[in-house]
Structure formats: C-alpha cells, structure tokens
Coordinates of C-alpha atoms in Angstrom, one line a residue:
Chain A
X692 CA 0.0 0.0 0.0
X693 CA 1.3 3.3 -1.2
X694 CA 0.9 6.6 1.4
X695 CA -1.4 8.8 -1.1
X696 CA -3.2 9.9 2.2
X697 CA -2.0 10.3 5.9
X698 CA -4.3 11.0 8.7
X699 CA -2.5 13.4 11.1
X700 CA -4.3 13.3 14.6
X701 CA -3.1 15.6 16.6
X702 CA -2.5 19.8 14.7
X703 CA 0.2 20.7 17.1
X704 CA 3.9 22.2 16.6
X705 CA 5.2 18.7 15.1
X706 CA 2.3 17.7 13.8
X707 CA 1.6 20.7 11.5
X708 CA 5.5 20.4 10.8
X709 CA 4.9 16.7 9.6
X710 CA 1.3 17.7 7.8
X711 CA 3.0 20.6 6.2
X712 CA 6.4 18.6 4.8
X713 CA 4.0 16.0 3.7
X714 CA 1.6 18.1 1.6
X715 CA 4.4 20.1 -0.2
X716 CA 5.6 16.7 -1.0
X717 CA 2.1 16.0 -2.8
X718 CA 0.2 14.0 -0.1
X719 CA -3.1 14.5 0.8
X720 CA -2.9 15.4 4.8
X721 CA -6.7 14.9 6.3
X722 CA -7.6 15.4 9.6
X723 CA -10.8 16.3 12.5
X724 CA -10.6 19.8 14.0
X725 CA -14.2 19.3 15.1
X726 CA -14.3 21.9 18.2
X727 CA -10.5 23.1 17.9
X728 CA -9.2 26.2 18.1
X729 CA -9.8 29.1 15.4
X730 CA -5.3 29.0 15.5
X731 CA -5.3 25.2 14.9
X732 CA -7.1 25.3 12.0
X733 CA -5.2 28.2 10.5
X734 CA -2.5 26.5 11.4
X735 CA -4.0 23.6 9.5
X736 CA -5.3 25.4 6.9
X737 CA -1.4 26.8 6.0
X738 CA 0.1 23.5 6.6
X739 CA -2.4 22.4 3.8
X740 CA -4.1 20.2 6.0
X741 CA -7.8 19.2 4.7
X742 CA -10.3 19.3 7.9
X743 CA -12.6 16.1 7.1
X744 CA -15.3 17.1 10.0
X745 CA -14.9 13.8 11.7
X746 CA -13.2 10.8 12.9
X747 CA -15.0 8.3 10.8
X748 CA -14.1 10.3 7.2
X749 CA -10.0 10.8 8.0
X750 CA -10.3 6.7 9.1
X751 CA -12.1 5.9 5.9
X752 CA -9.9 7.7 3.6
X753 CA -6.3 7.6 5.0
X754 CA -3.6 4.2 3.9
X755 CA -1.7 5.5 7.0
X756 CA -3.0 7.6 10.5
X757 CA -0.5 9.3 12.5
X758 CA -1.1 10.1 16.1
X759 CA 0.8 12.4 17.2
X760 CA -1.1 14.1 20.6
X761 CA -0.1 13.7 24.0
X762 CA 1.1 11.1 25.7
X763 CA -1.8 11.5 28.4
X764 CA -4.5 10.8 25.5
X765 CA -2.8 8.3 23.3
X766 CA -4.3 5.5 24.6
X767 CA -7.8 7.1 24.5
X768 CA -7.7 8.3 21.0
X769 CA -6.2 4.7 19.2
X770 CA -8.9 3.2 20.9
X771 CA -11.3 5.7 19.4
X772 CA -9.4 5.3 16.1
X773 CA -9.8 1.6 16.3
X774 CA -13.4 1.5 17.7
X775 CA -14.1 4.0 14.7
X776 CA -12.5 1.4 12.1
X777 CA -14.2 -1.5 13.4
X778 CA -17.4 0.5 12.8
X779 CA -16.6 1.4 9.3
X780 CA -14.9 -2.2 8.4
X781 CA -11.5 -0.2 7.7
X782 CA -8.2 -2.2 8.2
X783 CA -5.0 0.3 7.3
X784 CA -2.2 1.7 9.5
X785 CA -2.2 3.6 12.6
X786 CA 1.1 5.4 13.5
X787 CA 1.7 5.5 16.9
X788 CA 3.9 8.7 17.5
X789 CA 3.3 9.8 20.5
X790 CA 6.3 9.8 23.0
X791 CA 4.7 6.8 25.3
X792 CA 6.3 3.7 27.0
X793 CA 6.7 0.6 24.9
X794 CA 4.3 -1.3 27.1
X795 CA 1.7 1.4 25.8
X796 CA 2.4 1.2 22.5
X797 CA 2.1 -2.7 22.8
X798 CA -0.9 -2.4 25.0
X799 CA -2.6 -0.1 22.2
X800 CA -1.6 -2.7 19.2
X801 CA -3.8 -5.4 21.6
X802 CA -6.3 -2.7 21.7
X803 CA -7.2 -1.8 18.3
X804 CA -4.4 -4.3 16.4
X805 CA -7.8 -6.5 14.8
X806 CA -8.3 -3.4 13.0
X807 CA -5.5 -1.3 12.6
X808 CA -1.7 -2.5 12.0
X809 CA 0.0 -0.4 15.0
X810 CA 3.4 0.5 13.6
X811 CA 5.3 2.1 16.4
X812 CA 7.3 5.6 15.5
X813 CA 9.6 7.7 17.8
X814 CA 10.7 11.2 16.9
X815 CA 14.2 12.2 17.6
X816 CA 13.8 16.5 16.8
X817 CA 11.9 18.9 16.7
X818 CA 9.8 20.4 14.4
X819 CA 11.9 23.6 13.9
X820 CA 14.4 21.2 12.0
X821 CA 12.4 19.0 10.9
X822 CA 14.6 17.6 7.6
X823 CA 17.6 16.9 10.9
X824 CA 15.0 14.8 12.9
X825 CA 14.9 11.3 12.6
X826 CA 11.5 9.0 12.6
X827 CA 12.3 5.9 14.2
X828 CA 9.9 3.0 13.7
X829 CA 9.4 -0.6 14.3
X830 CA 6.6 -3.4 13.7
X831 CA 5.8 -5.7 11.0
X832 CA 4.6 -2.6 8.7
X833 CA 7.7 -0.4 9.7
X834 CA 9.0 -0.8 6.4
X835 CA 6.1 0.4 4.7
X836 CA 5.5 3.4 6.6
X837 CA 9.7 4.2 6.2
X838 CA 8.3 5.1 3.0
X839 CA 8.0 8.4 4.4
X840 CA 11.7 8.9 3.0
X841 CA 10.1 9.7 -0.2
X842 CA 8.5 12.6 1.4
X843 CA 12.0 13.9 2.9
X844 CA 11.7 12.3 6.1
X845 CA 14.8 10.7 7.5
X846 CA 13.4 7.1 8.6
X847 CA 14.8 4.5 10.0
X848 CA 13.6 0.9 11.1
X849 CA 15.0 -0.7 14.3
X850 CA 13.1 -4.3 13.9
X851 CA 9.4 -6.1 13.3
X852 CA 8.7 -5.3 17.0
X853 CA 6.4 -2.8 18.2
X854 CA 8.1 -0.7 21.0
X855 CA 11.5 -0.6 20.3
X856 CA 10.5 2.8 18.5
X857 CA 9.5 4.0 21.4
X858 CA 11.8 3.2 23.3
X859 CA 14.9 4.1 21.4
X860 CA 13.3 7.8 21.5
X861 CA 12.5 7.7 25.8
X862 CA 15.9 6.2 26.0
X863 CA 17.5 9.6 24.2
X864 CA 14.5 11.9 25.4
X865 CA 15.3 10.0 29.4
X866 CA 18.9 11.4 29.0
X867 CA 18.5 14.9 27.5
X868 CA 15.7 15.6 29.9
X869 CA 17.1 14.0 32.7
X870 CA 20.2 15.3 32.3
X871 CA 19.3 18.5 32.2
X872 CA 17.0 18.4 35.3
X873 CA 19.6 17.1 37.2
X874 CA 22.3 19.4 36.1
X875 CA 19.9 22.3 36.9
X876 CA 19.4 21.5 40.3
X877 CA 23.6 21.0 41.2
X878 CA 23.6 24.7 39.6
X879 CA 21.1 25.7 41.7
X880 CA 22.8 24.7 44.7
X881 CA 26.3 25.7 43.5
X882 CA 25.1 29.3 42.5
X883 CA 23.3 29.1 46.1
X884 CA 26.6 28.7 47.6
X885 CA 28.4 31.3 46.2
X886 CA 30.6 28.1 44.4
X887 CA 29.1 27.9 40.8
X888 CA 32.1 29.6 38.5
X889 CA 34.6 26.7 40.5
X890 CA 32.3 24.3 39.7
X891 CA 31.7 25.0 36.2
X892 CA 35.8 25.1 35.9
X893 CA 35.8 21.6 37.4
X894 CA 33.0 20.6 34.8
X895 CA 35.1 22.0 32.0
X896 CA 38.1 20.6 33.1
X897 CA 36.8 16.8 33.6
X898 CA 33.1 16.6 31.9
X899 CA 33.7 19.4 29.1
X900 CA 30.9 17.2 26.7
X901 CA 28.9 17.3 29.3
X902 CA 28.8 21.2 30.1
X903 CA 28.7 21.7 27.0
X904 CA 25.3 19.5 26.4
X905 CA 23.9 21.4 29.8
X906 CA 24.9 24.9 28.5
X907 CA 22.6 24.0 24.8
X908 CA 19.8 22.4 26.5
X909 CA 19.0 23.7 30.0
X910 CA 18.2 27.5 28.7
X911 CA 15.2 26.4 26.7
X912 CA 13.8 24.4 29.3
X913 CA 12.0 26.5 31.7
X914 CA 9.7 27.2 28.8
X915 CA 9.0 23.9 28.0
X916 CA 9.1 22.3 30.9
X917 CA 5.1 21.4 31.2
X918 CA 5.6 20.1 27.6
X919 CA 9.4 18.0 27.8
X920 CA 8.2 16.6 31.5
X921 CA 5.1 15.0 29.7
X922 CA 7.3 11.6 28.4
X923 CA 9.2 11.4 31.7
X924 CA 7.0 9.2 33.6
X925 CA 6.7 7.0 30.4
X926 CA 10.5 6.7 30.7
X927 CA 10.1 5.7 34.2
X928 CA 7.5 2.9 33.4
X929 CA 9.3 1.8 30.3
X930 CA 12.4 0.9 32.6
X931 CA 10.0 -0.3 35.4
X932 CA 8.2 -2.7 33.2
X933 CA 12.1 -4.2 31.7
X934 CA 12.4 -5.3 35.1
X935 CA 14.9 -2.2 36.5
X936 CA 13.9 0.7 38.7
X937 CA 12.7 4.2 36.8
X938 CA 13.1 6.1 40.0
X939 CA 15.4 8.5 38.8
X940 CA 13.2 9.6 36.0
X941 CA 9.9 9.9 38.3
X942 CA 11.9 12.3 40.5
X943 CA 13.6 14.0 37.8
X944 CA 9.6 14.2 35.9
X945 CA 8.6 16.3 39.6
X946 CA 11.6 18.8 39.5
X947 CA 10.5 19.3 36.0
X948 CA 7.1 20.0 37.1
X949 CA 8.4 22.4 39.3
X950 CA 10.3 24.2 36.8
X951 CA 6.9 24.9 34.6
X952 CA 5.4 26.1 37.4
X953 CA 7.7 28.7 37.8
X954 CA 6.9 30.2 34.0
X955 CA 10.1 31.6 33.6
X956 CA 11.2 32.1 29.7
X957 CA 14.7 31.8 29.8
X958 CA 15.7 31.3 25.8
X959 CA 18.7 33.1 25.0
X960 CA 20.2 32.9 28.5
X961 CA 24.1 31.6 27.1
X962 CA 24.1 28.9 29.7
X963 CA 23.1 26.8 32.6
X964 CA 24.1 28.7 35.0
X965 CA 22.8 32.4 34.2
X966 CA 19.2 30.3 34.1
X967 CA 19.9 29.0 37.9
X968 CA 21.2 32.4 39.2
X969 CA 17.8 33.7 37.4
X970 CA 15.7 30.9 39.4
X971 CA 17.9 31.5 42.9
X972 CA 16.7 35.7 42.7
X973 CA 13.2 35.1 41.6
X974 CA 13.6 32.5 44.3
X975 CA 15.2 35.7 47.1
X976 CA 12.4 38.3 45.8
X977 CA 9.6 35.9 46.7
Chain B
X1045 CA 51.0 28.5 62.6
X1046 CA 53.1 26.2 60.0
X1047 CA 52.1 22.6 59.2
X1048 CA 54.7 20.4 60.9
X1049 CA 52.5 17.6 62.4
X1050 CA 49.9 16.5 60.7
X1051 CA 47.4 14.2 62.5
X1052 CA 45.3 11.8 59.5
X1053 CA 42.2 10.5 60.9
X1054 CA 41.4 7.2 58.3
X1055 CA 43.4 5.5 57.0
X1056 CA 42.0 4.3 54.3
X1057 CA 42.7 5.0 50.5
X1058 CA 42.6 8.3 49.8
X1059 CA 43.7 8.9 53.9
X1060 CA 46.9 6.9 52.9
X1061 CA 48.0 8.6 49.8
X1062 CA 47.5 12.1 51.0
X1063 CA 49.7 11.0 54.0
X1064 CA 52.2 9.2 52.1
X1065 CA 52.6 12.7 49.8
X1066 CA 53.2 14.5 53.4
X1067 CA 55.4 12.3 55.0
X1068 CA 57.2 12.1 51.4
X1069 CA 57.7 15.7 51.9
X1070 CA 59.0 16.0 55.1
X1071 CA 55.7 16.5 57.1
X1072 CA 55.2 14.2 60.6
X1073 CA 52.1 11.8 59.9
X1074 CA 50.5 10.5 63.3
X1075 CA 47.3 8.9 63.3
X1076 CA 46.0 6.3 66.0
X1077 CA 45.2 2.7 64.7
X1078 CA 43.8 1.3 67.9
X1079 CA 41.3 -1.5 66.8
X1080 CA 42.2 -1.3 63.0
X1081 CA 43.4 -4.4 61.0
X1082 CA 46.8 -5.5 60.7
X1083 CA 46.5 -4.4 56.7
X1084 CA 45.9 -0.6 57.9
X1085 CA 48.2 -1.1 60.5
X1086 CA 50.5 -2.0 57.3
X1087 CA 49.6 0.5 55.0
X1088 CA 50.3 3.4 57.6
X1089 CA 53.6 2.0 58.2
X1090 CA 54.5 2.1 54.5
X1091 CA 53.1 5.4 54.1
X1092 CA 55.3 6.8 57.5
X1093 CA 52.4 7.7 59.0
X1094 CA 53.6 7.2 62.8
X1095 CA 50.6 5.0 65.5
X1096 CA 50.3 7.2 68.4
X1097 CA 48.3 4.9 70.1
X1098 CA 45.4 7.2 71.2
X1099 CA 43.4 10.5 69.8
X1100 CA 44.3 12.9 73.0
X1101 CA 48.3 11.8 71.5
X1102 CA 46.9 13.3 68.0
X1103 CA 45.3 15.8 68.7
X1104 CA 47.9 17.0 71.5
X1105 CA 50.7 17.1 68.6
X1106 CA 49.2 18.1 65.1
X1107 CA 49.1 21.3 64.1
X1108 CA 45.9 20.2 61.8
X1109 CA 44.0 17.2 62.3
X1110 CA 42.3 16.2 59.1
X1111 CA 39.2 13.6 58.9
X1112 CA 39.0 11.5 55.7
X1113 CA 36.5 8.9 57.0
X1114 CA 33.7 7.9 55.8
X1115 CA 30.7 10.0 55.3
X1116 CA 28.7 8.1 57.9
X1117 CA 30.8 9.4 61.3
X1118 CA 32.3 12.4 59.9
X1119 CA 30.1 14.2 62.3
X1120 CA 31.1 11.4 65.6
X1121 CA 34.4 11.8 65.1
X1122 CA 34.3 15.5 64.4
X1123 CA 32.3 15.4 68.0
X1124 CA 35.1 13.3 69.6
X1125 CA 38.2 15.0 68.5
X1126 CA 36.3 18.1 69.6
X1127 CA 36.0 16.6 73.4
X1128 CA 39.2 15.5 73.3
X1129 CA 40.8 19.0 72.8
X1130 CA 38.6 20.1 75.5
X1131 CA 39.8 18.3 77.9
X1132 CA 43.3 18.7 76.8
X1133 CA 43.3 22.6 76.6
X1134 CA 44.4 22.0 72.7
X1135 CA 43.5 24.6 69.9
X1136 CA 44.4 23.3 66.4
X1137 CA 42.7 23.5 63.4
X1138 CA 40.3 20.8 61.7
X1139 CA 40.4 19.7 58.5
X1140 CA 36.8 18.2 57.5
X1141 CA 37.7 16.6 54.4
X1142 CA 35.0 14.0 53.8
X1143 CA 32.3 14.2 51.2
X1144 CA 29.2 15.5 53.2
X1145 CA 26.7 18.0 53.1
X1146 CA 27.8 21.8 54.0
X1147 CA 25.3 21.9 56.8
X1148 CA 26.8 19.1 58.2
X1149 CA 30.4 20.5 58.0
X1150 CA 28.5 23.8 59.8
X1151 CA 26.6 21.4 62.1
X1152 CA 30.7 20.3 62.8
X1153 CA 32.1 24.0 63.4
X1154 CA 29.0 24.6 65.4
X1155 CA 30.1 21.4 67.8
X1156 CA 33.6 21.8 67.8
X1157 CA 34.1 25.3 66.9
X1158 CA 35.0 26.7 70.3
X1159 CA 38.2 24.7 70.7
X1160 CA 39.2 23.6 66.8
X1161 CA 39.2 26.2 63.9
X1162 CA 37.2 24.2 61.3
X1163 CA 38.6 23.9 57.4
X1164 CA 36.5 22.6 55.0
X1165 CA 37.7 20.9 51.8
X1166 CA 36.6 18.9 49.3
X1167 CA 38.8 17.0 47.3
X1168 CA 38.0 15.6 43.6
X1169 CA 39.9 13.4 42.3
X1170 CA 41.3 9.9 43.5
X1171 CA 44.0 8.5 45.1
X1172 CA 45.8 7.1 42.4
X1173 CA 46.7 9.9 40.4
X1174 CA 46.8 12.6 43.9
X1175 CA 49.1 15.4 41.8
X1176 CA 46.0 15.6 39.6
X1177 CA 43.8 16.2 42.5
X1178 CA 42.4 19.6 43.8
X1179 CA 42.1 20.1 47.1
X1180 CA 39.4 22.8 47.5
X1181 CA 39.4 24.9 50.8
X1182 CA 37.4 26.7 52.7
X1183 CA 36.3 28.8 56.2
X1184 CA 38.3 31.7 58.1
X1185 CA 41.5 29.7 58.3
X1186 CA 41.7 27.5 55.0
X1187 CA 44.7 30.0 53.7
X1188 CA 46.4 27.8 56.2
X1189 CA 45.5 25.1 55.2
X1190 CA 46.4 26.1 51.5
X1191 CA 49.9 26.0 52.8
X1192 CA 49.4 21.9 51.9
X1193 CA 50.4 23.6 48.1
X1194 CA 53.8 23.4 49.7
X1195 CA 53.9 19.6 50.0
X1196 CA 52.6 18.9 46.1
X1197 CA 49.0 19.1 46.7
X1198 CA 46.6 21.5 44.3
X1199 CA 44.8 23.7 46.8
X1200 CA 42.7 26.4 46.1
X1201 CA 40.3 28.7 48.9
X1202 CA 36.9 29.5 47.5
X1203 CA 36.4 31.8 50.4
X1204 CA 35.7 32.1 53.8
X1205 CA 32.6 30.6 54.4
X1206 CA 32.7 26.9 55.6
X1207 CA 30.3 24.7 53.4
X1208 CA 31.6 25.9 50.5
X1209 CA 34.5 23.5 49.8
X1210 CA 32.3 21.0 50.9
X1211 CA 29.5 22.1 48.6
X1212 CA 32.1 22.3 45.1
X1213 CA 32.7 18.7 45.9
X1214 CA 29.2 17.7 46.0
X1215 CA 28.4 19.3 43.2
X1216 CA 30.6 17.7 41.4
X1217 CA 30.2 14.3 42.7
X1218 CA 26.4 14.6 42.5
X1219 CA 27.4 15.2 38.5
X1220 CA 29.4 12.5 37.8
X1221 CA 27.3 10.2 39.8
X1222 CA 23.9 10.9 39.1
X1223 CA 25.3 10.8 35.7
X1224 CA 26.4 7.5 35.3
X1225 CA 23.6 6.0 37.5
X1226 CA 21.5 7.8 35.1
X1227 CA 22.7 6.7 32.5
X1228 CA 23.1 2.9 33.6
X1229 CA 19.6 2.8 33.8
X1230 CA 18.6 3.9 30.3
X1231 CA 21.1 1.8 29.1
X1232 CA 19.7 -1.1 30.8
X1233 CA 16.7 -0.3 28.8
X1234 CA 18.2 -0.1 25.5
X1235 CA 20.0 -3.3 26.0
X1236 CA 16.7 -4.9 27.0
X1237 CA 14.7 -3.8 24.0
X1238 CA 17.6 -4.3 21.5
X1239 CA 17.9 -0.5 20.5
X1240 CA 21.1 0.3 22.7
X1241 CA 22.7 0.4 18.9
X1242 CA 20.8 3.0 17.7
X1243 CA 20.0 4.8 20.6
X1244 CA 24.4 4.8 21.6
X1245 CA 24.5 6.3 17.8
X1246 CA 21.4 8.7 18.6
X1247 CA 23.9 9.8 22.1
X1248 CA 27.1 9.9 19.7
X1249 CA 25.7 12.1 17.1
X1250 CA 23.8 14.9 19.6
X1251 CA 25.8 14.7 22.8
X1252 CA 28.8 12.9 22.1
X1253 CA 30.5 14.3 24.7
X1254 CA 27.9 13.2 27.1
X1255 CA 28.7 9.2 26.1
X1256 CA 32.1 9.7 26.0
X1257 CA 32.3 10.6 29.6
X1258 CA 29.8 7.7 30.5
X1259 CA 31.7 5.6 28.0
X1260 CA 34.8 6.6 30.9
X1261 CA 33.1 6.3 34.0
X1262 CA 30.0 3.8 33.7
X1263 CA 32.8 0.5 34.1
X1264 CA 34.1 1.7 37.5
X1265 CA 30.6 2.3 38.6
X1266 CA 29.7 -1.5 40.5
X1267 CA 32.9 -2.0 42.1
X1268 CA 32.6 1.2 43.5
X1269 CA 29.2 1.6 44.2
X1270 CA 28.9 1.2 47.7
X1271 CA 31.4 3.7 48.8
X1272 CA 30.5 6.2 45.7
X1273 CA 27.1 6.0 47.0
X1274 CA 28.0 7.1 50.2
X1275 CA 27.9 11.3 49.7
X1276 CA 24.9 10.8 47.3
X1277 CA 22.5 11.9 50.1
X1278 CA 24.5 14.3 51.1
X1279 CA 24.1 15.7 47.5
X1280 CA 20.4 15.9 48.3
X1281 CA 20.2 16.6 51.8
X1282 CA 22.8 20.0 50.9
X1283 CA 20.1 20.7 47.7
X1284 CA 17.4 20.6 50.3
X1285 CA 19.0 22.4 52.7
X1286 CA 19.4 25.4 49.7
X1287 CA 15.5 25.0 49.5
X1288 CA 15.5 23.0 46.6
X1289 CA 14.8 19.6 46.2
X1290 CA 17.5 17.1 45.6
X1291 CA 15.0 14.0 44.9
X1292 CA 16.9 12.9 41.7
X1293 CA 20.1 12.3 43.9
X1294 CA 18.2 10.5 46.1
X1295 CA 16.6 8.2 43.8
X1296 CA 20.3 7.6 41.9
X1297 CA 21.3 7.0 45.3
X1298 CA 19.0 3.8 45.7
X1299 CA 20.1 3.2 42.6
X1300 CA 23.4 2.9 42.9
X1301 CA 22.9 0.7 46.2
X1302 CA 21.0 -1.5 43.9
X1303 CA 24.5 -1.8 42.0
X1304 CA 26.8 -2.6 44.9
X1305 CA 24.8 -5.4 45.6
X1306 CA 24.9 -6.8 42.4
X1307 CA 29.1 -7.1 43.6
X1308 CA 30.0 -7.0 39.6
X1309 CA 33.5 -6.1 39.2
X1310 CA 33.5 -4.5 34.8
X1311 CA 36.5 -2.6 35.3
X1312 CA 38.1 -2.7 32.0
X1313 CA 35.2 -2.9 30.6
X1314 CA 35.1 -1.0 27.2
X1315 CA 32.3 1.2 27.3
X1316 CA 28.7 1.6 29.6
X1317 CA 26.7 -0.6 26.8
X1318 CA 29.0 -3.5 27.7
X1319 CA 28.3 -2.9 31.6
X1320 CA 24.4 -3.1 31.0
X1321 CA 24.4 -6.2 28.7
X1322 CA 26.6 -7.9 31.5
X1323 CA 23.9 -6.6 33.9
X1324 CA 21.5 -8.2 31.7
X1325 CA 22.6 -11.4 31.3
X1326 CA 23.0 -11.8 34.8
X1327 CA 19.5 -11.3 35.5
X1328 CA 18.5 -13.4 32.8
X1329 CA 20.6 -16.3 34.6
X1330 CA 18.8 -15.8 37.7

C-alpha cells in the first residue's frame, strides 16, 4: 500500500511540521478539528491540512493515521481510532507517534491491532528542524510506513517489533531531559553557595561534553518544561516494566514540574548557570 | 602557625595517599590505629604515617588534624576530636575533608568550633593519580591550610565561608554520579529492547561528549558503588538544605545501592553498553 493519504491526529507544533512537509511533498494530509481552536485550523489550513469534520471520514480515507497528541490521550484516542475502524470495516495503519512507554504502544496494538496495524514511530527533533530529525519506527509494517523517506523524512527501522521505537526515543529523550533536570538542580545549589564559577571550571576541566550538552539544552527548558516533563513518567515505566527501577526519571519528571510552574522564559540565556542564578533571585524576591 | 605535624584521621585510600605525599615531603604523619586491622596497620607504616596509640596523643601534637572517614561518622568523630581538645586545653585546626553536606560541615564547626578552627575541603579526584587532584578549601583559616600547596597538593580557597568547599565537591560528585547511575539505567533499557545500537548512535551524534564521559566512568561504577554512593544523600540533603529539592540524587542513590549489591567487578570494561548487557545477562541467569 502506497501513502497517497495520511491521517494526522493531533494539529500541534510537530504535527503541522509533519502535515506541512507531507503536503508540499504531494500527499493529501486529512484530519478532524471538530471543536479546535480558530489557530489550529489556521494553522492547519497553512500547513495544507484538509479538515474532514470527523473521525470516521479521516479513518475511511487515510492508507496511513499518524497520532501524534499527548502522551496523556494516546491510549484514549487509538482506541477511538480503532473503535471508529471497526465500525466502518477499515483495516490500514495507525502510526503511533506519541512519545509513550513501549508497554503502551504494545498495550494499544492489543487494543485496536484487529483493525489497525499499529506501527510504532519515535521522533528524535523537533519540528523547527524537521529535515535533521529522525522518525524511528518498528513493527511488521515499519517498512512500509519508512516510505515516508520519499517525502523527505529521514526514517529509520529498528526491527518487526512494536516498541523498540519507542523506546529508542524515551531512551535519548530519558537522557536529554534528565540530564538536564539534574544538572539544573547541582547549579542551583552551587550558584546558592556562592561556588558555581569553580564548579563549572571543574565541569570543564573533567566533563567538558557534558557542560557543553547542559549549557545548549538547560536555557530552553524553563519554557518547555510542562511540555518536555510529559514523556518522563513513560521513561520511568518503560524501565520499570524491563524489570529495573525508573526512579530516577519519576523524581527528575517532579523537578520538571516544578520548573513549569515557575513560567520563567529563559531562551537566549548563554548557559546553565545564568538560568539558575535567574531561578535563585526570583527565588530571594519571593 | 606552619604545618609540621599532621594528624590523619582514616586511613583508608585516599587517607593513605594524602599521608604518604606529606610524609614524602617531610611533614610528621601521626594517626591512631587502635582496633584497626593488621593491613591498615601496614599500610600506615609504609606510608610513614607514625601509630600514636590514642586521639588525646593526636590531637595534643598536630598542628591540623584532618578527617577522611567515611561519610557516615564524619560528624562522631568530628564530636570526639572536639571533646578530646577540650579536655586537653588543645587549639588546632580541623580539616573536614569527607564528602558531606555543608550543613553538616557547619553542624561540625557549630560542635567543635570553640576549641578547633574548622577547614572545610573537598577534594576531587582519586588516590591514584593525587598530583591531579584539587584540594578545595574553605572557612576563616583555609589560607592555612592552603599552605598543603607546599607539600605537592593543588589547593585552592573558595572563600571564607565553611560549606563551601564542601558544597564544590558535591556538586561535582552529584554530577558524575547521578550521571552515570543515570545513564546505567537507560542503558539497561536499551539493551533490554535491543535499540542500545541505535540509541548509543542517537547519544554519539547529539551529545557525544555526554557518552564519552559515560563511556569513561560507567565500568568503575559497580565496584565502587557502595562507597561512591555514600555522599549521594549528602548531594540531596545539601540541595534541600538550599530550598530546593534534591530527589533525583536521592533516587540515583537507591540506585546505585542497587548496583553494589549486584558485587559486579566490569572494570576494563570497554564502554557503559558492555556494563548493562553484563547486567543483563545476569539477571537473565537468575
């Protein structure tokens, strides 16, 4: 089966980045933005995005549906999706792109896998870049949806089983994030204590990769923080569920938390620690 | 005051190298060994570290007694060495040199402040390679204690305040060991799902500097994990105490208890994938 039209579920920064790639590449992008947003569906409307009305007609007519929401509803909407395609005696594809545990992905495919062959996807990027991200994917129809390659998506598929996609992207999103969070919270203390430009000298001195990473990452964080913490408790259940402990992830998924809360915009800061010296004096003025 | 008698309380690796560097350099070592094995008793001899036989004996003759124990009684001992210079009339200083939270080390100069001038230092770096080691200083009298510089060691006073030598070690310990626990953990994850290829590429091509540093410390990790674990709560108790919230370096420090007990020995290992999949197999045998 050939992609001629993709279902994308879900009209949100990577999603219209995804929609809009695929339409200037001549696919026809479908979609429901019954009761969205008047932005969504200009934002769907630019992207070239066709708004079918319902479920039931982007089911019918798409060889391939992305979902590509929030981790919170992806297990509610495949079950809609496959619910819907029982209904209408559709068997295609159903992308499963949302940033979930590989448990979930696999729970889904027993879910709605009668109607719909689950292929599992994982996104490395974001949709700023979206021709330097990578789509990982796995399943028995992995291949078929790696077809996306025509459309100037890097793919790549890591084996016929669904969840190693996902899991090869909350095993690099578990270390970005968690990374970060942590690293945050020793410059928070070291700033604290008056120590922070001898500690950043010792970081340079034995970790310099690793400062380095902190220093790109940590100042866009604050802002995203709601959004990145989202996939850290499925990290945490994905290493649960192998039979290891995720503990480090929960914890690190709380500061995170924490950090949206505080609705600080720190992009552009240079590094790490001008963001923690911003936290420790809106911290004193309180 | 100059440093002519130096009183080393633990003898234990790094206690041994540091008083081996001294004695090499023409400082008296005294220590008391009464209880200890006949292998410390050994090593102290080697290193010319002289057995006075009792603390009052130490602490009447050093000008600077230092305390490289373990985490655990660095506040007991701190308590007993401050007795015994009350009842001996003695005023030295006191080197706090384990790795422990700075209010601890100010819990310490609040006990035993009246009768020894407390130093706090933090040293990173091991035993093996000492030259390459900084000894970090600080609190009213580290300048003095800086004076070390003349026997080979790299010192360096971040000011005046104790806690803060204390709190430049654990910042950097609560890096490099939240790090690799970290790390471990995702890696186990990889390995288990069959992605740690791709997702070791995924590290290598975004944060390379990031797994290289893992790469480096991840083998030495088990052995070690018991006593590397050690100032891991006192990495969150000092974020705590700074009105954060160190639960991360709580969590990694289960973690790496879990480790210890595993009593793997993978130095020489080549890299941190090779540590999991030996971690894996294990379990698999079990």
């Amino acid at each position: 089966m050939s992609l001629k039209t993709i279902g994308v579920l879900g009209i949100g920064e990577m999603g219209t980045a995804v929609a809009k790639l695929l339409h200037d590449n001549g696919v026809r992008v479908v979609t429901t933005l019954d009761g969205r947003s008047a932005k969504t569906k200009t934002n769907a409307a630019t992207a070239g995005v066709e708004d079918l009305g319902s479920l039931g007609e982007v089911v019918k007519v798409s060889d391939l549906v992305l979902s590509m929401l929030s981790s919170k509803v992806a297990q509610q909407v495949a079950h809609l999706v496959g619910q819907t395609a029982k209904d209408l005696g559709v068997h295609s594809m159903y992308g499963e792109f949302n940033a979930i545990a590989p448990t979930t992905v696999q729970t889904i495919e027993k879910d709605i896998g009668d109607m719909m062959d689950v292929v599992d996807g994982g996104i490395v990027g974001g949709p700023n870049n979206l021709l330097a991200a990578t789509f990982y994917l796995s399943g028995p129809r992995a291949y078929e949806v790696a077809a996306l390659s025509d459309f100037g998506f890097n793919t790549r598929v890591l084996g016929d089983v669904v969840g190693q996609a996902s899991g090869m992207k909350l095993c690099y999103a578990g270390m970005t994030k968690g990374l970060s969070t942590m690293a945050l919270d020793l410059l928070l203390a070291a700033g604290s204590l008056g120590v922070d430009g001898p500690v950043l000298e010792q970081y340079q001195r034995s970790m310099s990769g690793v400062l380095e990473f902190i220093n790109r990452f940590v100042p866009g964080n604050p802002k995203r923080a709601v959004r990145r913490s989202e996939e850290m408790p499925e990290v945490a259940t994905m290493i649960d569920s192998l039979g290891f402990d995720g503990s480090i992830h929960r914890a690190a998924y709380e500061r995170m938390k924490w950090l949206g809360h505080l609705e600080l915009d720190t992009d552009g800061f240079p590094d790490a620690a001008s963001v923690a010296h911003h936290i420790i004096n809106q911290k004193k003025r309180k």
